[in-house]
Coordinates of C-alpha atoms in Angstrom, one line a residue:
Chain H
M16 CA 137.7 -131.3 177.0
L17 CA 139.1 -134.3 175.9
I18 CA 142.3 -136.1 176.1
E19 CA 143.6 -137.5 173.2
G20 CA 144.8 -141.1 174.0
K21 CA 146.8 -144.0 172.2
T22 CA 143.1 -145.4 171.3
G23 CA 140.9 -142.6 171.1
P24 CA 139.7 -139.3 172.9
W25 CA 138.8 -139.6 176.4
E26 CA 136.5 -137.6 178.4
I27 CA 137.4 -136.3 182.2
V28 CA 134.6 -136.7 184.7
I29 CA 135.0 -134.6 188.3
G30 CA 132.6 -134.1 191.0
L31 CA 134.4 -131.9 193.8
E32 CA 133.8 -132.1 198.0
V33 CA 135.1 -129.1 199.7
H34 CA 135.4 -128.6 203.4
A35 CA 134.8 -125.2 204.6
Q36 CA 135.6 -124.2 208.1
V37 CA 132.7 -121.9 209.3
I38 CA 134.0 -118.5 210.8
S39 CA 132.6 -118.5 214.0
K40 CA 133.6 -117.4 217.4
A41 CA 132.7 -120.7 219.0
K42 CA 132.5 -124.4 217.7
L43 CA 129.6 -126.3 216.5
F44 CA 128.6 -127.6 219.8
S45 CA 130.7 -126.5 222.5
G46 CA 131.6 -122.9 224.2
A47 CA 135.0 -123.6 222.9
A48 CA 136.7 -121.0 220.7
T49 CA 138.1 -121.6 217.4
D50 CA 141.2 -119.2 216.6
F51 CA 144.1 -120.5 214.5
G52 CA 147.2 -121.3 215.7
A53 CA 146.5 -121.2 219.9
E54 CA 148.5 -123.2 222.1
P55 CA 148.2 -127.4 222.0
N56 CA 144.8 -128.3 223.6
T57 CA 143.8 -124.8 225.0
Q58 CA 140.6 -124.1 222.8
V59 CA 138.8 -127.6 224.2
S60 CA 136.0 -128.4 226.5
P61 CA 135.1 -131.5 227.9
V62 CA 132.7 -131.9 225.1
D63 CA 135.3 -131.5 222.4
A64 CA 137.6 -134.4 224.3
A65 CA 134.3 -136.7 224.7
F66 CA 134.5 -136.6 228.1
P67 CA 131.7 -139.2 229.4
G68 CA 128.1 -137.5 229.8
M69 CA 129.0 -134.4 227.5
L70 CA 126.2 -133.3 226.1
P71 CA 126.5 -131.6 222.6
V72 CA 124.5 -127.8 222.2
I73 CA 124.1 -126.3 218.8
N74 CA 125.7 -122.8 218.2
R75 CA 123.0 -120.9 216.3
F76 CA 125.3 -118.7 214.6
C77 CA 126.9 -121.8 213.0
V78 CA 123.3 -122.6 211.6
E79 CA 123.0 -119.2 210.3
Q80 CA 125.9 -119.7 208.3
A81 CA 125.3 -122.8 206.9
V82 CA 122.1 -121.4 205.9
R83 CA 123.8 -118.1 204.4
T84 CA 126.1 -120.0 202.5
G85 CA 123.3 -122.1 201.1
L86 CA 121.5 -119.3 199.8
G87 CA 124.4 -117.5 198.3
L88 CA 124.7 -120.7 196.7
E89 CA 121.3 -120.7 195.2
A90 CA 120.3 -123.9 197.2
Q91 CA 117.4 -125.2 198.9
I92 CA 117.1 -124.9 202.2
N93 CA 116.0 -127.6 204.9
L94 CA 113.7 -126.3 207.0
V95 CA 114.6 -130.1 209.1
S96 CA 117.4 -131.7 208.9
V97 CA 119.0 -134.2 210.9
F98 CA 122.4 -134.6 212.9
D99 CA 124.0 -138.5 212.4
R100 CA 126.9 -140.0 214.0
K101 CA 129.4 -141.4 211.6
N102 CA 131.7 -143.9 213.3
Y103 CA 135.1 -144.8 212.6
F104 CA 138.1 -144.8 214.8
Y105 CA 141.4 -142.7 214.8
A106 CA 143.6 -141.2 217.2
D107 CA 142.3 -137.7 216.7
L108 CA 138.4 -138.1 216.8
P109 CA 138.5 -138.7 220.4
A110 CA 134.2 -139.2 220.8
G111 CA 135.1 -142.5 218.1
Y112 CA 132.1 -140.9 215.7
Q113 CA 131.6 -137.3 214.1
I114 CA 128.7 -136.0 214.6
S115 CA 128.0 -135.2 210.9
Q116 CA 124.4 -135.4 208.6
Y117 CA 123.5 -138.0 206.3
Q118 CA 120.6 -139.0 204.5
R119 CA 119.1 -135.3 205.6
P120 CA 121.6 -132.5 205.2
I121 CA 120.5 -129.0 205.8
V122 CA 121.0 -127.9 202.5
G123 CA 120.0 -129.5 199.2
K124 CA 120.5 -129.1 195.4
G125 CA 122.4 -125.5 194.4
K126 CA 124.4 -124.0 191.8
I127 CA 127.6 -122.4 191.0
T128 CA 128.5 -120.1 187.8
L129 CA 132.0 -120.7 186.4
D130 CA 133.9 -117.7 184.7
L131 CA 136.2 -119.4 182.2
P132 CA 138.8 -117.6 180.3
G133 CA 137.7 -115.9 177.5
G134 CA 134.7 -114.4 179.7
E135 CA 132.2 -117.5 179.1
T136 CA 130.6 -119.0 181.9
R137 CA 129.3 -122.8 182.9
E138 CA 126.9 -123.8 185.5
V139 CA 127.5 -126.7 187.4
G140 CA 125.4 -128.0 190.0
I141 CA 125.5 -128.6 194.4
T142 CA 124.0 -131.9 195.3
R143 CA 124.3 -130.2 199.1
L144 CA 125.5 -128.8 201.6
H145 CA 126.3 -129.8 205.3
L146 CA 127.2 -129.3 208.4
E147 CA 129.6 -131.2 210.6
Q148 CA 132.3 -131.4 212.7
D149 CA 136.1 -131.2 212.3
A150 CA 138.7 -133.6 213.7
G151 CA 142.0 -132.2 215.8
K152 CA 145.5 -132.2 214.7
S153 CA 147.8 -135.2 214.7
L154 CA 151.6 -134.9 214.2
H155 CA 153.3 -137.5 213.5
D156 CA 156.8 -136.0 213.4
Q157 CA 157.3 -134.6 216.7
H158 CA 158.6 -138.4 217.7
P159 CA 159.9 -141.5 216.7
T160 CA 157.2 -143.7 218.0
K161 CA 154.5 -141.7 219.4
T162 CA 151.7 -139.8 217.3
Y163 CA 150.9 -136.0 219.0
V164 CA 147.2 -134.9 219.2
D165 CA 145.9 -131.7 219.7
L166 CA 142.1 -131.1 220.1
N167 CA 141.8 -127.3 219.2
R168 CA 140.3 -128.2 216.1
A169 CA 138.1 -130.9 217.1
G170 CA 134.7 -129.8 217.0
V171 CA 135.5 -126.6 215.0
A172 CA 132.0 -126.4 212.6
L173 CA 132.7 -127.9 209.2
M174 CA 130.7 -127.2 205.9
E175 CA 131.1 -130.2 203.3
I176 CA 129.6 -129.1 200.2
V177 CA 129.3 -131.4 197.4
S178 CA 129.0 -130.7 193.7
E179 CA 127.9 -132.6 190.8
P180 CA 129.9 -134.9 188.7
D181 CA 129.9 -131.5 186.3
M182 CA 133.2 -131.1 185.2
R183 CA 135.4 -131.6 182.4
S184 CA 138.7 -130.0 182.8
P185 CA 141.1 -129.5 185.4
E186 CA 140.5 -125.7 184.1
E187 CA 137.1 -125.9 185.2
A188 CA 137.4 -127.4 189.0
G189 CA 140.2 -124.8 189.0
A190 CA 137.3 -122.2 188.4
Y191 CA 135.2 -123.8 190.9
L192 CA 137.3 -123.7 193.4
K193 CA 138.0 -120.1 193.0
K194 CA 134.2 -118.9 193.0
L195 CA 133.4 -121.3 195.5
R196 CA 136.0 -120.0 197.6
S197 CA 134.5 -116.0 196.6
I198 CA 131.0 -116.7 197.1
L199 CA 132.3 -117.8 200.6
R200 CA 134.5 -114.9 201.2
Y201 CA 131.6 -112.0 200.1
L202 CA 129.0 -114.2 202.3
G203 CA 132.1 -114.0 205.0
T204 CA 131.2 -117.6 206.2
C205 CA 134.4 -119.5 205.5
D206 CA 137.8 -117.0 205.0
G207 CA 138.8 -119.6 202.0
N208 CA 142.5 -120.4 203.1
M209 CA 144.0 -123.7 201.6
E210 CA 147.2 -122.9 202.8
E211 CA 145.8 -122.7 206.6
G212 CA 143.4 -125.4 205.9
S213 CA 140.4 -123.7 206.6
M214 CA 139.0 -125.1 203.3
R215 CA 140.5 -128.5 201.9
C216 CA 139.0 -130.0 198.7
D217 CA 138.6 -133.5 198.3
C218 CA 138.5 -135.1 193.7
N219 CA 136.6 -137.9 193.0
V220 CA 138.1 -138.1 188.7
S221 CA 137.2 -140.7 186.7
V222 CA 137.7 -141.0 182.7
R223 CA 134.8 -142.3 179.7
R224 CA 134.7 -142.2 176.1
P225 CA 132.4 -139.1 175.2
G226 CA 128.4 -140.1 174.9
E227 CA 129.3 -143.3 177.3
P228 CA 127.9 -144.0 180.8
Y229 CA 130.8 -142.6 184.2
G230 CA 133.7 -144.8 185.0
T231 CA 134.8 -145.9 188.0
R232 CA 136.0 -143.2 190.2
C233 CA 138.5 -142.6 192.4
E234 CA 138.7 -140.0 194.8
I235 CA 141.8 -137.9 195.7
K236 CA 141.8 -136.6 199.6
N237 CA 143.0 -133.1 200.8
V238 CA 144.3 -131.5 198.4
N239 CA 145.5 -128.2 199.7
S240 CA 145.4 -125.4 196.7
V241 CA 143.9 -124.8 193.6
R242 CA 146.7 -125.4 191.6
F243 CA 147.4 -128.7 193.6
V244 CA 143.8 -129.8 192.6
M245 CA 144.1 -129.2 188.6
Q246 CA 147.9 -130.8 188.9
A247 CA 146.2 -133.9 190.7
I248 CA 142.9 -134.4 188.4
E249 CA 145.1 -134.0 185.4
Y250 CA 147.9 -136.7 186.7
E251 CA 145.2 -139.7 187.7
A252 CA 142.6 -138.7 184.3
R253 CA 146.1 -139.9 182.3
R254 CA 146.9 -142.6 184.6
Q255 CA 143.3 -143.9 184.5
I256 CA 143.4 -143.6 180.9
E257 CA 147.1 -145.6 180.9
V258 CA 145.0 -148.4 183.2
L259 CA 142.3 -148.4 180.7
E260 CA 144.3 -148.5 177.1
D261 CA 146.4 -151.1 178.6
G262 CA 143.6 -153.4 178.9
G263 CA 142.8 -153.1 182.7
T264 CA 140.1 -152.0 185.2
I265 CA 139.8 -149.3 187.1
R266 CA 139.4 -150.0 190.7
Q267 CA 137.5 -147.6 193.2
E268 CA 139.6 -146.4 195.9
T269 CA 140.7 -143.3 197.8
R270 CA 144.3 -141.8 196.5
L271 CA 146.9 -139.3 198.0
F272 CA 148.2 -136.6 196.3
D273 CA 152.2 -136.6 196.8
S274 CA 152.5 -132.2 195.8
G275 CA 156.4 -132.9 195.8
R276 CA 156.5 -135.6 192.8
G277 CA 153.0 -134.1 191.1
V278 CA 151.7 -138.1 191.7
T279 CA 149.1 -139.1 193.0
R280 CA 149.0 -142.9 194.7
P281 CA 146.9 -145.0 197.1
M282 CA 146.2 -144.5 200.6
R283 CA 146.7 -147.6 202.4
T284 CA 143.7 -147.7 204.2
K285 CA 142.8 -150.9 206.5
E286 CA 139.9 -153.1 205.6
H287 CA 136.1 -152.2 205.8
A288 CA 137.5 -148.2 206.9
H289 CA 134.0 -146.6 204.7
D290 CA 131.8 -148.5 206.7
Y291 CA 131.0 -146.0 209.0
R292 CA 127.5 -147.2 210.0
Y293 CA 125.8 -144.0 210.4
F294 CA 122.9 -143.7 212.6
P295 CA 120.7 -140.2 213.6
D296 CA 122.4 -139.2 217.3
P297 CA 120.3 -139.3 220.5
D298 CA 121.8 -136.8 221.5
L299 CA 120.5 -134.3 219.1
L300 CA 117.1 -133.6 218.3
P301 CA 116.2 -132.7 214.6
L302 CA 117.7 -129.4 213.5
V303 CA 114.5 -127.4 212.6
L304 CA 114.2 -123.5 211.3
D305 CA 111.7 -121.0 211.7
P306 CA 110.8 -119.7 207.5
A307 CA 111.1 -116.1 208.9
W308 CA 114.8 -116.9 210.1
V309 CA 115.5 -118.1 206.3
E310 CA 114.0 -115.2 204.6
E311 CA 116.2 -112.6 207.0
I312 CA 118.6 -114.5 206.3
R313 CA 118.1 -113.9 202.8
N314 CA 117.5 -110.5 203.0
S315 CA 120.8 -110.2 204.3
L316 CA 122.7 -111.3 201.9
P317 CA 125.3 -109.0 200.2
E318 CA 125.9 -108.2 196.4
L319 CA 127.4 -111.7 195.3
P320 CA 130.3 -111.7 192.6
D321 CA 127.8 -113.2 189.7
A322 CA 125.5 -109.9 190.6
K323 CA 128.4 -107.8 190.9
K324 CA 129.7 -108.5 187.8
A325 CA 126.9 -108.1 185.9
R326 CA 126.5 -104.8 187.1
F327 CA 129.8 -103.8 186.7
M328 CA 129.3 -104.7 182.9
R329 CA 126.0 -102.9 182.7
E330 CA 127.0 -99.7 185.0
Y331 CA 130.7 -99.4 183.7
K332 CA 130.8 -101.2 180.2
L333 CA 133.3 -103.1 180.9
S334 CA 134.1 -106.8 179.1
A335 CA 132.6 -110.0 180.9
Y336 CA 136.3 -110.8 181.4
D337 CA 137.0 -107.2 183.4
A338 CA 134.0 -107.6 185.2
G339 CA 134.6 -110.8 186.7
V340 CA 138.1 -110.5 187.2
L341 CA 136.9 -107.0 189.5
A342 CA 134.3 -108.8 190.9
A343 CA 135.9 -112.3 192.0
E344 CA 137.0 -110.5 195.7
R345 CA 134.9 -108.2 197.3
E346 CA 137.6 -106.0 198.6
S347 CA 139.0 -105.6 194.6
A348 CA 135.2 -104.6 193.8
D349 CA 135.0 -102.0 196.1
Y350 CA 138.4 -100.6 195.4
Y351 CA 137.6 -100.3 192.0
E352 CA 134.1 -98.7 192.4
R353 CA 135.7 -96.2 194.9
V354 CA 138.4 -95.5 191.9
A355 CA 135.9 -95.7 189.0
K356 CA 133.0 -93.2 190.9
G357 CA 133.2 -90.1 188.7
R358 CA 135.3 -91.5 186.4
D359 CA 136.0 -93.0 182.9
P360 CA 135.3 -96.4 183.9
K361 CA 137.5 -98.4 182.0
Q362 CA 140.3 -96.1 182.3
A363 CA 139.7 -97.1 186.4
A364 CA 139.7 -100.5 185.1
N365 CA 143.3 -100.7 183.3
F366 CA 144.9 -98.6 186.1
V367 CA 143.2 -100.7 188.5
M368 CA 143.8 -104.5 186.7
G369 CA 147.1 -103.5 184.8
D370 CA 149.3 -101.2 187.4
L371 CA 148.0 -101.6 190.7
F372 CA 147.4 -105.7 190.3
G373 CA 150.4 -105.9 189.1
A374 CA 152.2 -104.1 191.9
L375 CA 150.6 -105.8 194.7
N376 CA 152.0 -109.1 192.6
R377 CA 155.3 -107.7 192.7
L378 CA 154.9 -106.5 196.3
G379 CA 153.1 -110.2 197.5
V380 CA 150.9 -108.3 199.3
G381 CA 146.4 -108.1 199.1
I382 CA 144.5 -105.0 197.9
D383 CA 143.8 -104.3 201.9
R384 CA 147.5 -103.3 201.6
S385 CA 147.7 -101.7 199.1
P386 CA 150.6 -98.7 198.9
V387 CA 148.3 -96.6 196.9
S388 CA 144.7 -95.8 198.6
A389 CA 141.5 -96.0 195.8
E390 CA 141.4 -91.7 196.3
N391 CA 145.0 -91.3 195.0
L392 CA 144.7 -93.6 192.5
G393 CA 141.7 -91.8 191.4
R394 CA 143.6 -87.9 191.8
L395 CA 146.0 -89.5 189.8
I396 CA 143.4 -90.4 186.7
D397 CA 142.1 -86.9 187.6
L398 CA 145.7 -85.5 186.8
V399 CA 146.0 -87.4 183.4
A400 CA 142.4 -86.6 182.5
D401 CA 142.7 -82.3 183.0
G402 CA 146.0 -82.5 181.3
T403 CA 148.4 -81.5 184.5
I404 CA 151.1 -85.3 183.3
S405 CA 150.4 -87.0 180.1
G406 CA 149.7 -91.0 179.9
R407 CA 152.9 -91.8 179.9
L408 CA 154.1 -89.9 182.4
A409 CA 151.3 -91.4 185.0
K410 CA 153.4 -94.4 184.8
D411 CA 156.2 -92.8 186.3
V412 CA 154.1 -91.0 189.0
F413 CA 151.4 -94.2 189.8
A414 CA 155.4 -96.5 190.3
A415 CA 156.5 -93.2 192.6
M416 CA 153.3 -93.7 194.6
V417 CA 153.9 -97.2 195.0
E418 CA 156.7 -96.7 196.5
T419 CA 156.0 -94.0 198.8
G420 CA 152.4 -93.9 199.6
Q421 CA 152.2 -90.1 198.8
D422 CA 149.5 -88.5 196.8
P423 CA 149.7 -87.7 193.0
A424 CA 149.8 -84.0 193.4
T425 CA 152.7 -83.9 195.8
I426 CA 154.9 -85.8 193.9
V427 CA 153.9 -84.3 190.3
E428 CA 154.8 -81.1 192.0
E429 CA 158.0 -82.1 194.5
R430 CA 159.4 -83.5 191.4
G431 CA 158.4 -81.1 188.4
L432 CA 156.4 -83.5 186.6
R433 CA 153.7 -81.1 185.6
Q434 CA 153.2 -81.8 181.6
V435 CA 154.4 -78.6 179.3
T436 CA 151.5 -77.3 177.3
D437 CA 153.6 -74.0 177.0
T438 CA 153.9 -74.0 173.4
A439 CA 156.9 -71.2 173.2
A440 CA 158.9 -73.9 175.5
I441 CA 158.5 -76.9 173.4
E442 CA 159.7 -74.7 170.3
Q443 CA 162.7 -74.0 171.7
A444 CA 163.2 -77.8 172.2
I445 CA 162.3 -78.5 168.9
D446 CA 164.3 -75.7 167.7
A447 CA 167.3 -77.2 169.4
V448 CA 166.9 -80.4 168.3
M449 CA 166.5 -79.3 165.0
A450 CA 169.6 -77.7 164.5
R451 CA 171.7 -80.7 166.7
E452 CA 170.2 -82.9 163.8
A453 CA 170.5 -81.0 160.7
A454 CA 171.1 -83.7 158.9
K455 CA 168.7 -86.0 159.7
V456 CA 166.3 -82.8 159.0
A457 CA 167.6 -82.8 155.2
E458 CA 167.2 -86.5 154.8
Y459 CA 163.5 -86.1 156.5
R460 CA 162.9 -83.0 153.9
G461 CA 164.7 -84.8 151.4
G462 CA 160.9 -87.6 151.6
K463 CA 162.3 -90.3 154.4
E464 CA 159.1 -89.4 156.4
K465 CA 159.3 -92.2 159.3
L466 CA 162.4 -90.1 160.9
F467 CA 159.4 -87.9 162.1
G468 CA 159.3 -90.6 165.3
Y469 CA 163.1 -89.8 166.1
F470 CA 162.1 -86.2 166.0
V471 CA 159.5 -87.0 168.5
G472 CA 161.6 -89.1 170.7
Q473 CA 164.1 -86.2 171.1
V474 CA 162.2 -83.7 171.9
M475 CA 160.2 -85.6 174.6
K476 CA 164.1 -86.5 175.5
A477 CA 165.1 -83.0 176.0
T478 CA 161.8 -82.0 177.9
Q479 CA 162.1 -85.3 180.1
G480 CA 159.0 -86.3 179.0
K481 CA 157.1 -83.5 180.4
A482 CA 155.9 -81.8 177.0
N483 CA 152.9 -82.4 176.0
P484 CA 152.9 -84.9 172.9
A485 CA 150.1 -83.6 170.8
V486 CA 151.5 -80.3 171.0
V487 CA 154.7 -81.6 170.1
N488 CA 153.4 -83.4 167.4
D489 CA 151.6 -80.7 166.0
L490 CA 154.5 -77.9 166.5
L491 CA 157.3 -80.5 165.0
R492 CA 155.3 -81.4 161.8
K493 CA 154.6 -77.7 160.9
K494 CA 158.3 -76.8 161.9
L495 CA 159.6 -79.8 160.0
A496 CA 157.6 -78.6 157.2
G497 CA 159.4 -75.5 156.8
Chain T
M3 CA 117.6 -160.8 208.4
S4 CA 119.9 -162.9 209.9
L5 CA 123.7 -163.3 210.9
D6 CA 126.6 -165.3 210.5
K7 CA 129.9 -165.3 212.2
S8 CA 131.4 -163.4 209.5
A9 CA 128.8 -160.7 209.7
V10 CA 129.8 -160.6 213.6
A11 CA 133.2 -160.7 213.0
H12 CA 133.7 -158.0 211.0
I13 CA 130.9 -155.7 213.3
A14 CA 133.9 -156.9 216.4
T15 CA 136.6 -155.6 214.5
L16 CA 134.9 -152.3 213.6
A17 CA 133.7 -151.9 217.0
R18 CA 137.5 -152.7 217.9
I19 CA 136.1 -155.8 220.1
R20 CA 138.9 -158.7 220.4
V21 CA 136.3 -161.8 220.3
S22 CA 137.2 -165.2 220.7
E23 CA 136.3 -168.2 218.2
S24 CA 133.8 -169.0 220.9
E25 CA 132.0 -166.2 221.8
K26 CA 131.4 -165.6 218.5
E27 CA 129.2 -168.5 218.2
Q28 CA 127.3 -167.2 220.9
L29 CA 127.0 -163.8 219.8
V30 CA 125.9 -165.1 216.4
H31 CA 122.9 -166.2 218.6
E32 CA 122.4 -163.7 220.8
L33 CA 122.3 -161.3 218.0
N34 CA 119.6 -162.9 215.8
K35 CA 117.6 -163.1 218.5
I36 CA 117.8 -159.3 219.1
L37 CA 117.5 -158.7 215.7
H38 CA 114.4 -161.4 215.1
W39 CA 112.8 -159.6 217.8
V40 CA 112.9 -156.0 216.5
E41 CA 112.5 -157.2 213.4
Q42 CA 108.5 -157.9 214.7
L43 CA 108.4 -154.1 214.0
G44 CA 108.1 -154.4 209.8
E45 CA 104.7 -155.8 210.3
I46 CA 103.6 -152.6 211.0
E47 CA 102.2 -149.8 208.0
T48 CA 104.7 -147.1 208.2
E49 CA 104.0 -145.8 204.7
G50 CA 104.4 -142.4 204.6
V51 CA 104.9 -142.1 209.0
E52 CA 107.9 -139.7 209.8
P53 CA 110.5 -141.7 211.1
M54 CA 110.9 -140.6 215.2
T55 CA 114.0 -139.9 216.2
S56 CA 112.9 -138.6 219.7
V57 CA 109.8 -138.9 222.5
A58 CA 110.8 -135.7 223.7
E59 CA 107.9 -132.9 221.9
M60 CA 110.7 -130.3 221.1
T61 CA 112.8 -129.1 218.7
L62 CA 117.0 -128.4 218.9
P63 CA 117.5 -126.1 221.6
M64 CA 120.3 -123.7 220.5
R65 CA 123.3 -121.6 222.1
E66 CA 124.3 -118.3 221.0
D67 CA 128.2 -118.5 219.7
V68 CA 130.0 -117.0 222.3
V69 CA 133.2 -118.6 224.0
T70 CA 132.3 -119.9 227.5
D71 CA 135.2 -122.8 227.6
G72 CA 138.6 -123.5 227.1
N73 CA 141.9 -122.9 228.8
R74 CA 141.5 -126.2 231.2
R75 CA 144.2 -128.0 229.3
D76 CA 145.2 -129.3 233.1
D77 CA 141.9 -130.7 233.0
I78 CA 141.8 -131.6 229.2
L79 CA 145.0 -133.4 230.0
G80 CA 144.6 -135.0 233.4
N81 CA 142.8 -138.3 232.6
A82 CA 144.9 -139.2 229.6
P83 CA 147.5 -142.0 229.6
A84 CA 149.9 -140.5 228.5
A85 CA 150.4 -136.7 227.5
A86 CA 154.1 -134.6 226.6
H87 CA 154.3 -130.9 225.6
G88 CA 150.4 -130.2 226.0
F89 CA 149.9 -132.7 223.8
F90 CA 148.1 -136.1 224.2
T91 CA 150.6 -138.5 222.9
V92 CA 149.2 -142.3 221.2
P93 CA 151.2 -145.2 219.8
K94 CA 152.4 -143.5 216.0
V95 CA 149.5 -144.0 213.8
V96 CA 150.8 -142.8 210.9
E97 CA 149.5 -144.2 207.3

């Protein structure tokens, strides 16, 4: 995507760094718990609080989660990686350094395939993934002159996932985050909850004339929703273009996104803040992985979104778009498959993506808490297929299912919605309508044939929508012909 | 490689250590002596040799993902210069 400036077109170049909190019971280097929302400083071990003499011991499962994520990103797994100390001072970093990985991360180059609108795809490179500790949390608004520090989060395992500068529009950045989140959730390595901060994003943005080398980039720190990431990039790119077109230059700097005003502004950082003086952590030996263990993890991977999408297209003949939407979340994919099993897959997709997703959106709940079970939605489709109810009434039955959670057969029986295919009853309704609308019948017979639809409507109304539409059409045409 | 006074001042700032002007001069001298001594290692041919990060011939020991610690806030806050409502408190550090 190109942005038209005053002096010609510009191209946006975007790379993203995502911090994803690893799903584990205990922290990366200590035995304290990781649960979100506990009382302050109750999930802290002396290791997390950096008491003198405490030594870190790595959590095997966190390593496994990082390897699993690397495999899910089709990335190179480095059998030897090294932990380094990243040195800086901040109140919520008790050791004065963060244990991270610098030159030798656990995961190397990989890739993510973006699903773009219209069913197109685009590949974005992953530069690396490394393991590191999260910091504690500072609360600045509890006291006029003091900052409160809670170390519950200090030491929780994070995966920092760095992309190549392969994205060219805010939409692609949004698609990247959605796809990455989808893969992490499928793998069960991060819950992807941006609101709770278990997935956070730094955006590197620069602009250039098409075909020219990369421009100077700015980094927008800690953006916490997909929508904000897209807004921040859009704003930042336009800001940079304006500066350049006015003859200015871009200063490489860290900026913050103000979501209230929709703007980015420079972060007031002290000088030298980026001089981290990395060096290998003398408390930790290099992390060496057994290739057999990596293979074991590889063999335990679930079917991932891309594979599922391809299978949905192949097996159920769905469009790329429909297959992509259904495969985006494991829960919706599983739900869809339970509905589609033994039924018309296209019709199942229409019900799940149209009626069901619409209802869930209105209710503001996820598919895991759907009032309509996959089994009941399947039964509803069966009732349409065997002619018990019309497609039109199915919408009403579905609405009742959302409301009551009942199975469709019960609703159809209790509310008397069974489709009337009894020709005698339908004929009776037609006769009544024709008798009442004698003038219109005469007009129709005089050549005003478009009145046919009107008659169909009247008959359907007379039968409360329960008449079989095909039978109505058929009988009505005969009777009107005289 | 050698350090000058401004480099020493920079390092002191990063380490949050206050160093007086007269100490800086002294530190330039001392740190340079250490650097030059270590630089002797540069005489050794290390092409293709893996950097040694430990003298122990063992790999990183690992621990199972089990919660074995926590719920000891009094211990954790016990040595803190200041605490309130279960938090550490420090002078306001907001940017």
